[in-house]
Short mmCIF file of C-alpha atoms and ligand atoms in Angstrom, two decimals:
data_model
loop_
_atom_site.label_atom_id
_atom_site.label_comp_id
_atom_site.label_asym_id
_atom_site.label_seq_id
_atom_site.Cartn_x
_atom_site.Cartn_y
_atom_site.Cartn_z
CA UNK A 252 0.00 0.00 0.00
CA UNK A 253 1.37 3.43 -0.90
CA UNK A 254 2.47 5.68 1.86
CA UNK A 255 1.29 9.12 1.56
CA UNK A 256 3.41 11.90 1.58
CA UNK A 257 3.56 15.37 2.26
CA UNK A 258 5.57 17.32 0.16
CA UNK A 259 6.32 20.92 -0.94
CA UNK A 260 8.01 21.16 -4.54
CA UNK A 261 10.06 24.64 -5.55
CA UNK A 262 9.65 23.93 -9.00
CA UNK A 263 9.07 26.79 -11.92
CA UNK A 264 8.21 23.53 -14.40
CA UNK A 265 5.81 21.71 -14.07
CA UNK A 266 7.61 19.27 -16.51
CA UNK A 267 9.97 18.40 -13.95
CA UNK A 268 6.92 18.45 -10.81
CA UNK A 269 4.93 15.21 -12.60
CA UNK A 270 9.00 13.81 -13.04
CA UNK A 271 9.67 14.05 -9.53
CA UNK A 272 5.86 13.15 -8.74
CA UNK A 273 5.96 9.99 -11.33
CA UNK A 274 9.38 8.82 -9.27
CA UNK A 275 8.16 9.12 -5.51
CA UNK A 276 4.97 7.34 -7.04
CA UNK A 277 7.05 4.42 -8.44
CA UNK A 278 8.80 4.27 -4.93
CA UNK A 279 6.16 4.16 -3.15
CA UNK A 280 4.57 6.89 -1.82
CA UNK A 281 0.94 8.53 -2.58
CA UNK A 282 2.31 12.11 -2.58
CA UNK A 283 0.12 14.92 -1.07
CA UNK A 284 1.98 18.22 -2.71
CA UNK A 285 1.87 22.23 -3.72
CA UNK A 286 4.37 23.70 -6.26
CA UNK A 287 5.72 27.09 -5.51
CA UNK A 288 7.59 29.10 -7.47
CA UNK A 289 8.43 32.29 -5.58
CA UNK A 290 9.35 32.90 -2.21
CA UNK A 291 6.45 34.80 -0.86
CA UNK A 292 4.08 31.38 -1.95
CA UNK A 293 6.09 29.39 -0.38
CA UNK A 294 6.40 31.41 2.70
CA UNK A 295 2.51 31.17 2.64
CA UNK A 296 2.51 27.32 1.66
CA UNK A 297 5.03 26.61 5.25
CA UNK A 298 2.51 28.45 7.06
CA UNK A 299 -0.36 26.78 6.07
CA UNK A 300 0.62 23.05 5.27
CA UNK A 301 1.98 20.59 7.22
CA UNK A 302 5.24 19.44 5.21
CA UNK A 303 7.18 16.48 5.62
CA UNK A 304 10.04 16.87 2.64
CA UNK A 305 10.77 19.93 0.72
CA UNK A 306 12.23 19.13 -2.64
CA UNK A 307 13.68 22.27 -4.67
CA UNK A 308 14.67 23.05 -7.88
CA UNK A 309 18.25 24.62 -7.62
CA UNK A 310 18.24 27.64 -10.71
CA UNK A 311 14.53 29.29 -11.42
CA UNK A 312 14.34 32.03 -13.04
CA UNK A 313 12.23 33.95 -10.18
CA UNK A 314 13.33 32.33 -7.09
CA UNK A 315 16.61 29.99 -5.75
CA UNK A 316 16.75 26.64 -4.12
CA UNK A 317 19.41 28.97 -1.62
CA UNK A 318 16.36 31.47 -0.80
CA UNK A 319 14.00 28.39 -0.89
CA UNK A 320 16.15 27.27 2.31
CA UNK A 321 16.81 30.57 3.07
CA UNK A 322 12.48 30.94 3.50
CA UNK A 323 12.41 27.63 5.27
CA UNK A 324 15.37 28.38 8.02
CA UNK A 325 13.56 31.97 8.82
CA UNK A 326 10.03 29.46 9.47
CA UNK A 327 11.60 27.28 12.08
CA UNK A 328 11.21 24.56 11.05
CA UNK A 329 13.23 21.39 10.42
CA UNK A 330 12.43 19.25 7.02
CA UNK A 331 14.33 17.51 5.25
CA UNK A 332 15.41 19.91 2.23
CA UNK A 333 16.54 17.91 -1.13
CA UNK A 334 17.76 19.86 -4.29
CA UNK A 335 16.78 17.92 -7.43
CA UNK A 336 18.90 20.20 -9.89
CA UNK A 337 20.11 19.97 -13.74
CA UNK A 338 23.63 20.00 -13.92
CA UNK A 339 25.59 21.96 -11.08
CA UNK A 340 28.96 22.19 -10.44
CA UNK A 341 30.70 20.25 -7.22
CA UNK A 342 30.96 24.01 -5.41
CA UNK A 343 27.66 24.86 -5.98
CA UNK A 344 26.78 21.16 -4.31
CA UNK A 345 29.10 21.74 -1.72
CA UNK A 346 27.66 25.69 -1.03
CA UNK A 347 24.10 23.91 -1.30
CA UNK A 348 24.64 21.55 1.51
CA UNK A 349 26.73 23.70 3.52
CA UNK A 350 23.56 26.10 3.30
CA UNK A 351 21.59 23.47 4.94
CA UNK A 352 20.25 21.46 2.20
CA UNK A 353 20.56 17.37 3.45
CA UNK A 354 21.44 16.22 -0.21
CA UNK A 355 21.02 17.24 -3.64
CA UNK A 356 20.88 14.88 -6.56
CA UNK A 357 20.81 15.40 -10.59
CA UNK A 358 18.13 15.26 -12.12
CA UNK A 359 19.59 12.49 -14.26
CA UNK A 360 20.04 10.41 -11.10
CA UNK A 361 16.71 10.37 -10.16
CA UNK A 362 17.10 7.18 -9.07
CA UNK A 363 18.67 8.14 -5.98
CA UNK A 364 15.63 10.63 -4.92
CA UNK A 365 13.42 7.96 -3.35
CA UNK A 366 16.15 6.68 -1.13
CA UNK A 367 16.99 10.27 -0.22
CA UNK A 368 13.85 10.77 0.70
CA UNK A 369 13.28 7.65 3.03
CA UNK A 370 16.75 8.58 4.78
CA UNK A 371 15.99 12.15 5.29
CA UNK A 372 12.77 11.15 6.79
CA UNK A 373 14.14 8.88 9.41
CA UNK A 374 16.71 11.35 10.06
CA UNK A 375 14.25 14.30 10.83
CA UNK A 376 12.65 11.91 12.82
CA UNK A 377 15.42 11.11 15.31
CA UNK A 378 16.02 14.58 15.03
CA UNK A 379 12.70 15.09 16.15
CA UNK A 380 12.87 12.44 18.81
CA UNK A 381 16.14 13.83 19.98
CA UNK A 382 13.97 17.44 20.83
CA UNK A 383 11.19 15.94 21.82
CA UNK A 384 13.96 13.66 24.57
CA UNK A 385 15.84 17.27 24.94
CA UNK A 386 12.67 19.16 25.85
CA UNK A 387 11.69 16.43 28.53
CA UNK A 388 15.09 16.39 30.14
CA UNK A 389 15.11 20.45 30.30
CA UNK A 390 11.34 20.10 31.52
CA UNK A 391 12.63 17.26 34.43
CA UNK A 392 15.79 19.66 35.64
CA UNK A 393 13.49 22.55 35.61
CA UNK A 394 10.72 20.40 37.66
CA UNK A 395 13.60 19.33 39.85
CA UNK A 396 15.01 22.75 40.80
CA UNK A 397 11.53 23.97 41.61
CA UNK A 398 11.38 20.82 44.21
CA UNK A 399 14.82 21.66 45.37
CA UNK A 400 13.84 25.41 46.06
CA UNK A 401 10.40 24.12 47.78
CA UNK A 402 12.31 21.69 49.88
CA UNK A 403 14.97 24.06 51.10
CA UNK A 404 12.28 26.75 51.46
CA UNK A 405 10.48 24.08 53.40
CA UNK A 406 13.69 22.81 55.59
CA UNK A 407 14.99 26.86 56.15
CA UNK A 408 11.49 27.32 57.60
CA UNK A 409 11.61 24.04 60.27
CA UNK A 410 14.96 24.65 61.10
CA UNK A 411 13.81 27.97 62.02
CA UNK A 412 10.98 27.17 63.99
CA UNK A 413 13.07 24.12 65.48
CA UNK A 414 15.33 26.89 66.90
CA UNK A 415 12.73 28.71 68.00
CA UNK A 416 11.19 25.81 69.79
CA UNK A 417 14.53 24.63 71.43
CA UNK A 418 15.03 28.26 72.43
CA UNK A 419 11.17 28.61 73.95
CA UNK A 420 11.88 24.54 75.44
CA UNK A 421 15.57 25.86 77.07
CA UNK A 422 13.96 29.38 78.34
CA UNK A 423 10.65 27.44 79.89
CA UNK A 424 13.03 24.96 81.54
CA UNK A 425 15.17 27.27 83.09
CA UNK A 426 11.71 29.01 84.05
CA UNK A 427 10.47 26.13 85.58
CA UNK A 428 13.68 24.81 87.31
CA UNK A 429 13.70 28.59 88.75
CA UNK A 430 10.05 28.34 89.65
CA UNK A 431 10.73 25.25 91.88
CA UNK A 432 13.87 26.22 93.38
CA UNK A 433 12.07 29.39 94.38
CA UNK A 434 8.81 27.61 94.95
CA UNK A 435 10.42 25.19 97.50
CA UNK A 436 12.34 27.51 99.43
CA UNK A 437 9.03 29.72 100.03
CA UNK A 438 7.06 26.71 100.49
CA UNK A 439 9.68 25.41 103.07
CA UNK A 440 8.98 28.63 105.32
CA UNK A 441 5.51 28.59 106.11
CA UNK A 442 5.70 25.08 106.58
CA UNK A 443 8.65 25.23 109.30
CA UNK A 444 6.32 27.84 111.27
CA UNK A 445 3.34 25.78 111.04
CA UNK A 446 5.21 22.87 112.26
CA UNK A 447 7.28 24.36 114.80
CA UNK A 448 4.27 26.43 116.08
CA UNK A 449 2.40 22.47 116.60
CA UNK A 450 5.51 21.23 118.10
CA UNK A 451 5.26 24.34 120.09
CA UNK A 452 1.68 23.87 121.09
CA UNK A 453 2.21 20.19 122.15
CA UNK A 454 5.02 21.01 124.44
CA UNK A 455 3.52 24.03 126.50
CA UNK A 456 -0.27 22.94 126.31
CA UNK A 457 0.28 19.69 126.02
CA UNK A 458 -0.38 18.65 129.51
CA UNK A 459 -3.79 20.83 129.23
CA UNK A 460 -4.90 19.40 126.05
CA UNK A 461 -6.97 15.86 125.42
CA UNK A 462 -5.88 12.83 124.26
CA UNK A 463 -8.08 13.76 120.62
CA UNK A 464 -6.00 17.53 120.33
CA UNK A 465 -2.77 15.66 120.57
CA UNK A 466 -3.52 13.56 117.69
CA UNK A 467 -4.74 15.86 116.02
CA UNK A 468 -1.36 17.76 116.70
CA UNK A 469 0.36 14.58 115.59
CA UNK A 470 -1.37 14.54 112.50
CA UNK A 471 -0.57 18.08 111.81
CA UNK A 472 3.22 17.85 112.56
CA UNK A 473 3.41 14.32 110.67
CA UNK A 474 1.52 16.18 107.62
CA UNK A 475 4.07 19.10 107.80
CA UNK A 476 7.02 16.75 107.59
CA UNK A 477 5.60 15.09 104.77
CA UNK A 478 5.38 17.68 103.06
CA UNK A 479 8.66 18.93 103.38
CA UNK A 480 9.86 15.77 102.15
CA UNK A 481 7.72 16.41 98.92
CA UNK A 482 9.13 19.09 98.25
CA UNK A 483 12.63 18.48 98.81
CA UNK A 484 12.50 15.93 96.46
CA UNK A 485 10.36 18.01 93.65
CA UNK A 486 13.94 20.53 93.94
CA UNK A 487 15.70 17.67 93.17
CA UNK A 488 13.80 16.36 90.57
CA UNK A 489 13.57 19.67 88.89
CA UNK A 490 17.47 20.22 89.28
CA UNK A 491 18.00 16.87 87.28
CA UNK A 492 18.86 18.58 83.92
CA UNK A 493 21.75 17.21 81.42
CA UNK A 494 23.18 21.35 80.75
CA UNK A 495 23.82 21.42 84.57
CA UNK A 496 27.10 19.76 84.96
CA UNK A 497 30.26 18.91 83.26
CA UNK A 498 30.85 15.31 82.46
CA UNK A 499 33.88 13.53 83.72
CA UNK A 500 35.43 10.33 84.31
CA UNK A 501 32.83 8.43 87.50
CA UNK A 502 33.79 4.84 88.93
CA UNK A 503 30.54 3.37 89.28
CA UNK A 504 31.97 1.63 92.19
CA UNK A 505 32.80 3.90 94.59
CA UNK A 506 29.53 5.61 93.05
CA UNK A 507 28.01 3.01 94.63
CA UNK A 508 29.72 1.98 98.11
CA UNK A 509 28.86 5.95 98.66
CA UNK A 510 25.46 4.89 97.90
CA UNK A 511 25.34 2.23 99.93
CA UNK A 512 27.27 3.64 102.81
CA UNK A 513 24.16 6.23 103.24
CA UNK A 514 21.87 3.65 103.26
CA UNK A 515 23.70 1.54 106.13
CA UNK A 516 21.01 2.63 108.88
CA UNK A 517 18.45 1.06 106.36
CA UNK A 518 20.21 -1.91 105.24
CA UNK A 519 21.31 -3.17 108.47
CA UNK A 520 17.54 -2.74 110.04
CA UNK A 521 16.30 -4.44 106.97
CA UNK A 522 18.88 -7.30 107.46
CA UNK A 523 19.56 -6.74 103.67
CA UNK A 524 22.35 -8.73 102.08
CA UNK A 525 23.98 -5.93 99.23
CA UNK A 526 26.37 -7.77 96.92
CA UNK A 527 28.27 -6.09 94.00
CA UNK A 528 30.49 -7.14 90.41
CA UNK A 529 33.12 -5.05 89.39
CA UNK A 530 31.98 -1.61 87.98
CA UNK A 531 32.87 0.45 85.05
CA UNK A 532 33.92 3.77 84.92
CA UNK A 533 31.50 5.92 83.17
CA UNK A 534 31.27 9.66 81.76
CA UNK A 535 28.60 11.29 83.97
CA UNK A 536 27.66 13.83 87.11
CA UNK A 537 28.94 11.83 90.20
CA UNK A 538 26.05 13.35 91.98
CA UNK A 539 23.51 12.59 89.81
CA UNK A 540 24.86 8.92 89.41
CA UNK A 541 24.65 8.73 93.16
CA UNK A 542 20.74 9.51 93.31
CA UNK A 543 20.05 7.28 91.24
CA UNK A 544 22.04 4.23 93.07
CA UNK A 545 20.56 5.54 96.08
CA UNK A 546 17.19 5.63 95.20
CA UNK A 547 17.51 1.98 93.59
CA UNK A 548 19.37 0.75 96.84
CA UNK A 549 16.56 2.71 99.09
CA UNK A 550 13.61 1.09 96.50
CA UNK A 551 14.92 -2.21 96.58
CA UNK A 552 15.66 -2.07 100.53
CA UNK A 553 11.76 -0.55 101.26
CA UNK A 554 9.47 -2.77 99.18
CA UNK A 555 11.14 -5.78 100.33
CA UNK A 556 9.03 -9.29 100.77
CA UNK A 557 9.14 -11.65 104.01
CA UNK A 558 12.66 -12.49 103.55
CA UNK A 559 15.48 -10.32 104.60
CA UNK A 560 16.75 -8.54 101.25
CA UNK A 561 19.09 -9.76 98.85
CA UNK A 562 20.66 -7.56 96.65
CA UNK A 563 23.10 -7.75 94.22
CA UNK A 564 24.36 -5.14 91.35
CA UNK A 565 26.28 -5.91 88.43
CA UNK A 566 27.30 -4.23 84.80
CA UNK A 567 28.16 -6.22 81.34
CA UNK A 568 29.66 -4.71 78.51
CA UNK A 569 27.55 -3.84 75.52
CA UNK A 570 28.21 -2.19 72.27
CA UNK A 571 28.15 0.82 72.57
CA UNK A 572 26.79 0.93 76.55
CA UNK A 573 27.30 -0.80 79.76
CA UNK A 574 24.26 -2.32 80.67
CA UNK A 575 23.91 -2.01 84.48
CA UNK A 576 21.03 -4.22 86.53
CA UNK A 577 20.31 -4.02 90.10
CA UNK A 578 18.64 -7.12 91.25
CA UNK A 579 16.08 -7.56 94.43
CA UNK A 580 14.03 -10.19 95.88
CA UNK A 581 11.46 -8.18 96.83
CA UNK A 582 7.46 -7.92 96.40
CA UNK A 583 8.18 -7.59 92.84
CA UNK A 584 5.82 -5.59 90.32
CA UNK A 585 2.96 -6.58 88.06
CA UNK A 586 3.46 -6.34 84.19
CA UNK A 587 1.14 -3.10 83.87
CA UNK A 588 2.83 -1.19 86.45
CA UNK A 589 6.28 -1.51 84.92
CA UNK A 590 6.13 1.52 82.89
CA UNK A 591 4.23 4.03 84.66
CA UNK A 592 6.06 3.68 87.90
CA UNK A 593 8.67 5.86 85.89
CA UNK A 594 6.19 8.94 85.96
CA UNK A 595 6.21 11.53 88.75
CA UNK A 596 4.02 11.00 91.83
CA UNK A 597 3.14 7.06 90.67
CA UNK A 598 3.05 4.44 93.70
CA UNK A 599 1.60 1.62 93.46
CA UNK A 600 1.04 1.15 97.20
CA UNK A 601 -0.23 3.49 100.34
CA UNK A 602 1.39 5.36 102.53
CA UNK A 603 0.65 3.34 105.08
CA UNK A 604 2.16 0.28 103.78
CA UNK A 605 5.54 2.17 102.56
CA UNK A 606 6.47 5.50 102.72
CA UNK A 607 7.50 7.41 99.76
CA UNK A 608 6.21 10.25 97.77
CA UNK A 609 6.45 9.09 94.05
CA UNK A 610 9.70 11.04 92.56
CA UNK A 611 12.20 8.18 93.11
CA UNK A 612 12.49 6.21 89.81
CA UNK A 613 11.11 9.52 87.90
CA UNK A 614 14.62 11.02 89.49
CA UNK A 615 16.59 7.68 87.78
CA UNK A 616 14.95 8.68 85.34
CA UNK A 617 15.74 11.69 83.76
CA UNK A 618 19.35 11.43 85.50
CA UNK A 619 19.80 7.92 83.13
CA UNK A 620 17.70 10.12 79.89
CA UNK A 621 20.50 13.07 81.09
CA UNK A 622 23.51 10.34 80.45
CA UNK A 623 21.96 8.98 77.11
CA UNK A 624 20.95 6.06 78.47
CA UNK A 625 17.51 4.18 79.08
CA UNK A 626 15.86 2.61 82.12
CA UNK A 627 13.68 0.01 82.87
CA UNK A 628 12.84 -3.06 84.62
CA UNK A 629 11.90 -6.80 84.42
CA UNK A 630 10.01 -8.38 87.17
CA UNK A 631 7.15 -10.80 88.54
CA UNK A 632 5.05 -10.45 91.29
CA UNK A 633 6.89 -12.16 94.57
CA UNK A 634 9.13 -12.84 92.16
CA UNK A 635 11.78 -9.60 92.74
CA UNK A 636 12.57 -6.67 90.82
CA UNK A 637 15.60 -6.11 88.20
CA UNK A 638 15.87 -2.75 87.42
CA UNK A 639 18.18 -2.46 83.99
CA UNK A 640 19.87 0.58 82.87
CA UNK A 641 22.32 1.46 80.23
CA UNK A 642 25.15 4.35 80.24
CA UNK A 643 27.41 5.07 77.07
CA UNK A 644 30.63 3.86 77.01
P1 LIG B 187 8.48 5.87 96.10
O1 LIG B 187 9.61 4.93 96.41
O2 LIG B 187 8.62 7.18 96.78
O3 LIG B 187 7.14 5.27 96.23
P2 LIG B 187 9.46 5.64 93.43
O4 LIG B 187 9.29 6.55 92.28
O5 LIG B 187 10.84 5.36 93.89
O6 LIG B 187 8.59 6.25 94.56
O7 LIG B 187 8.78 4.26 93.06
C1 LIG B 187 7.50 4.25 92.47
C2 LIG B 187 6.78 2.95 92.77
O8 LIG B 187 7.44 1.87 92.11
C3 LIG B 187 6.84 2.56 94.22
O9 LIG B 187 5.78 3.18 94.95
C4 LIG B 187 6.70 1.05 94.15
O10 LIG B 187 5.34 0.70 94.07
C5 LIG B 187 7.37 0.66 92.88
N1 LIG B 187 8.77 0.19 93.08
C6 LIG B 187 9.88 0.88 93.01
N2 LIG B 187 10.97 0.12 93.24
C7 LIG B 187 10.51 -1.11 93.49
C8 LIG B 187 11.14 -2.37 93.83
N3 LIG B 187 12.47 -2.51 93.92
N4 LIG B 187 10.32 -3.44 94.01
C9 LIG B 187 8.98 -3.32 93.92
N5 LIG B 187 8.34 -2.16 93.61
C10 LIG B 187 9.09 -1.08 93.40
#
């Protein structure tokens, strides 16, 4: 089946059109085509038709197969341009093609034209394709630049409010740390006055009071101690903060026998056996490090079962940590409780049963978080505690 095709002939004879017409016939193709013969109808005939080969006459006596290209360069666009020409001299060839043309044959050869054609055609086509592959890649980069600019835009804004944030976080710490410190000393006054006054009260009216007034005094004055206790531990809670001290070099042991030295009263009422492995030396506070062996020791010591306490500490080596565990057999703790017993003012028990006020392992806490380390602990009811916790190397 013939192929049609589209094509614009600068021809002044139309002779020579049915030639070249007769040819593309024989090789194939169902040609669609205008003949121009001067520049300003071919101008028109590029604006209005949609051209696939231009093949041009080289000498006519109005018009030029140069201006011919000439008219096509000036349109934009790119076809295949073929001079079909009488006899022309080599330079004239040579000035032809260097002009733009993509071949020119004799018009004796015209054997060669339908070949011409075919390659021409394929060649403006992967010129084409080339573009087309071009105008994709420039659209991509372009596409790709905008994304960069919207992601940086994006990124310059977080980091932005990030500092903001840490700045607000760092000033409302520092606010809050001040609000305690001076929240605990002025709670600490009234409270001495109430309780001295009651002390007061039961030593010079004592002897003129009932039996119910002096428990009632009793209550007060055990009330007021209480509460000094809470908040002397709230102050050090709220002092627990990783910009307050310079790191340095800690043995964990003598971290400990501190630790356990403060405790003896306690131990040595409780009975409690306290054995310890061979400790690292960490990168720490030595005072925070000592709250929170203290508070462990004092923990595992207080919610002790029926048998006298055994206690033992000990530290492997980890990656990048030591992993330290401090091992009880005492009353042990239920599955759901293991996590919230971390959080501020969380017993699991009354007063009454064992004393305490709730800041203890929310004080190991945030001294382990202050380290880089995590804490937490494995246990079964009756079964003893572990409590694990890790410190960087
Ligand atoms: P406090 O000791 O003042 O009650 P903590 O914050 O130290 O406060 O402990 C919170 C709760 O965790 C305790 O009330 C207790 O119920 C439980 N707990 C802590 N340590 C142990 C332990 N070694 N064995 C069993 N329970 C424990």
């Amino acid at each position: 089946m013939n192929k049609e095709l589209r094509v614009l002939i600068v021809e002044d004879s139309e002779d020579d059109e049915l030639l070249l017409l007769r040819v593309l016939r024989q090789g194939g193709y169902k040609p669609v085509w205008e003949r121009v013969e001067t520049s300003e109808v071919m101008r028109a005939a590029l604006e209005n038709g949609h051209w696939e080969v231009i093949i041009a006459d080289y000498v006519m006596p109005r018009f030029s197969g140069l201006a011919a290209l000439d008219i096509l360069k000036q349109s934009g666009q790119d076809l295949p341009f073929i001079i079909v020409s009488g006899n022309i001299g080599e330079d004239i060839a040579v000035a032809a093609m260097k002009a733009g043309a993509h071949d020119y044959i004799l018009k004796g050869n015209l054997i060669r034209l339908v070949p011409a054609v075919e390659r021409e055609l394929r060649e403006a086509e992967v010129r084409r394709e080339r573009l087309r592959a071009e105008a994709a890649l420039v659209r991509y980069h372009e596409e790709l630049e905008q994304r960069i600019k919207e992601r940086t835009e994006e990124l310059r804004a977080s980091k932005v409010e990030l500092e903001r944030l840490v700045r607000e976080l760092e000033r409302s710490n520092k606010e809050l740390e001040q609000f305690a410190y001076v929240a605990s000393h002025d709670l600490q006054e009234p409270l001495r006055i109430v309780s001295g006054f009651m002390k007061l009260l039961a030593q010079r009216y004592g002897s003129q009071l009932n039996d119910k007034a002096r428990e009632y005094i009793h209550y007060a004055v055990d009330g007021t101690e209480r509460m000094s206790q809470l908040i002397r531990d709230l102050l050090l809670f709220s002092r627990v903060r990783s910009g307050n001290w310079e790191p340095s070099l800690i043995d964990m042991n003598v971290v400990f026998d501190t630790a356990l030295g403060n405790c003896r009263a306690s131990v040595e009422e409780a009975g409690a056996r306290v054995t310890r492995e061979q400790l690292p030396v960490v990168r720490g506070d030595a005072t925070q490090l000592g709250q929170l062996m203290q508070n462990l020791l004092t923990n595992a010591i207080k919610f002790r079962g029926p048998a006298p306490p055994e206690i033992h500490i000990s530290a492997s080596q980890q990656d990048v940590s030591w992993l330290f565990s401090v091992r009880d057999n005492g009353i042990g703790i239920a599955p759901e409780d293991r996590e919230r017993i971390f959080m501020i003012f969380q017993r699991l028990h009354s007063r009454k049963m064992y004393s305490g006020t709730g800041i203890g392992l929310a004080v190991c806490q945030r001294v382990v978080e202050c380290h880089g380390g995590r804490i937490w602990v494995e246990s079964s009811p009756d079964g003893g505690s572990t409590f694990f916790f890790n410190l960087p190397k």
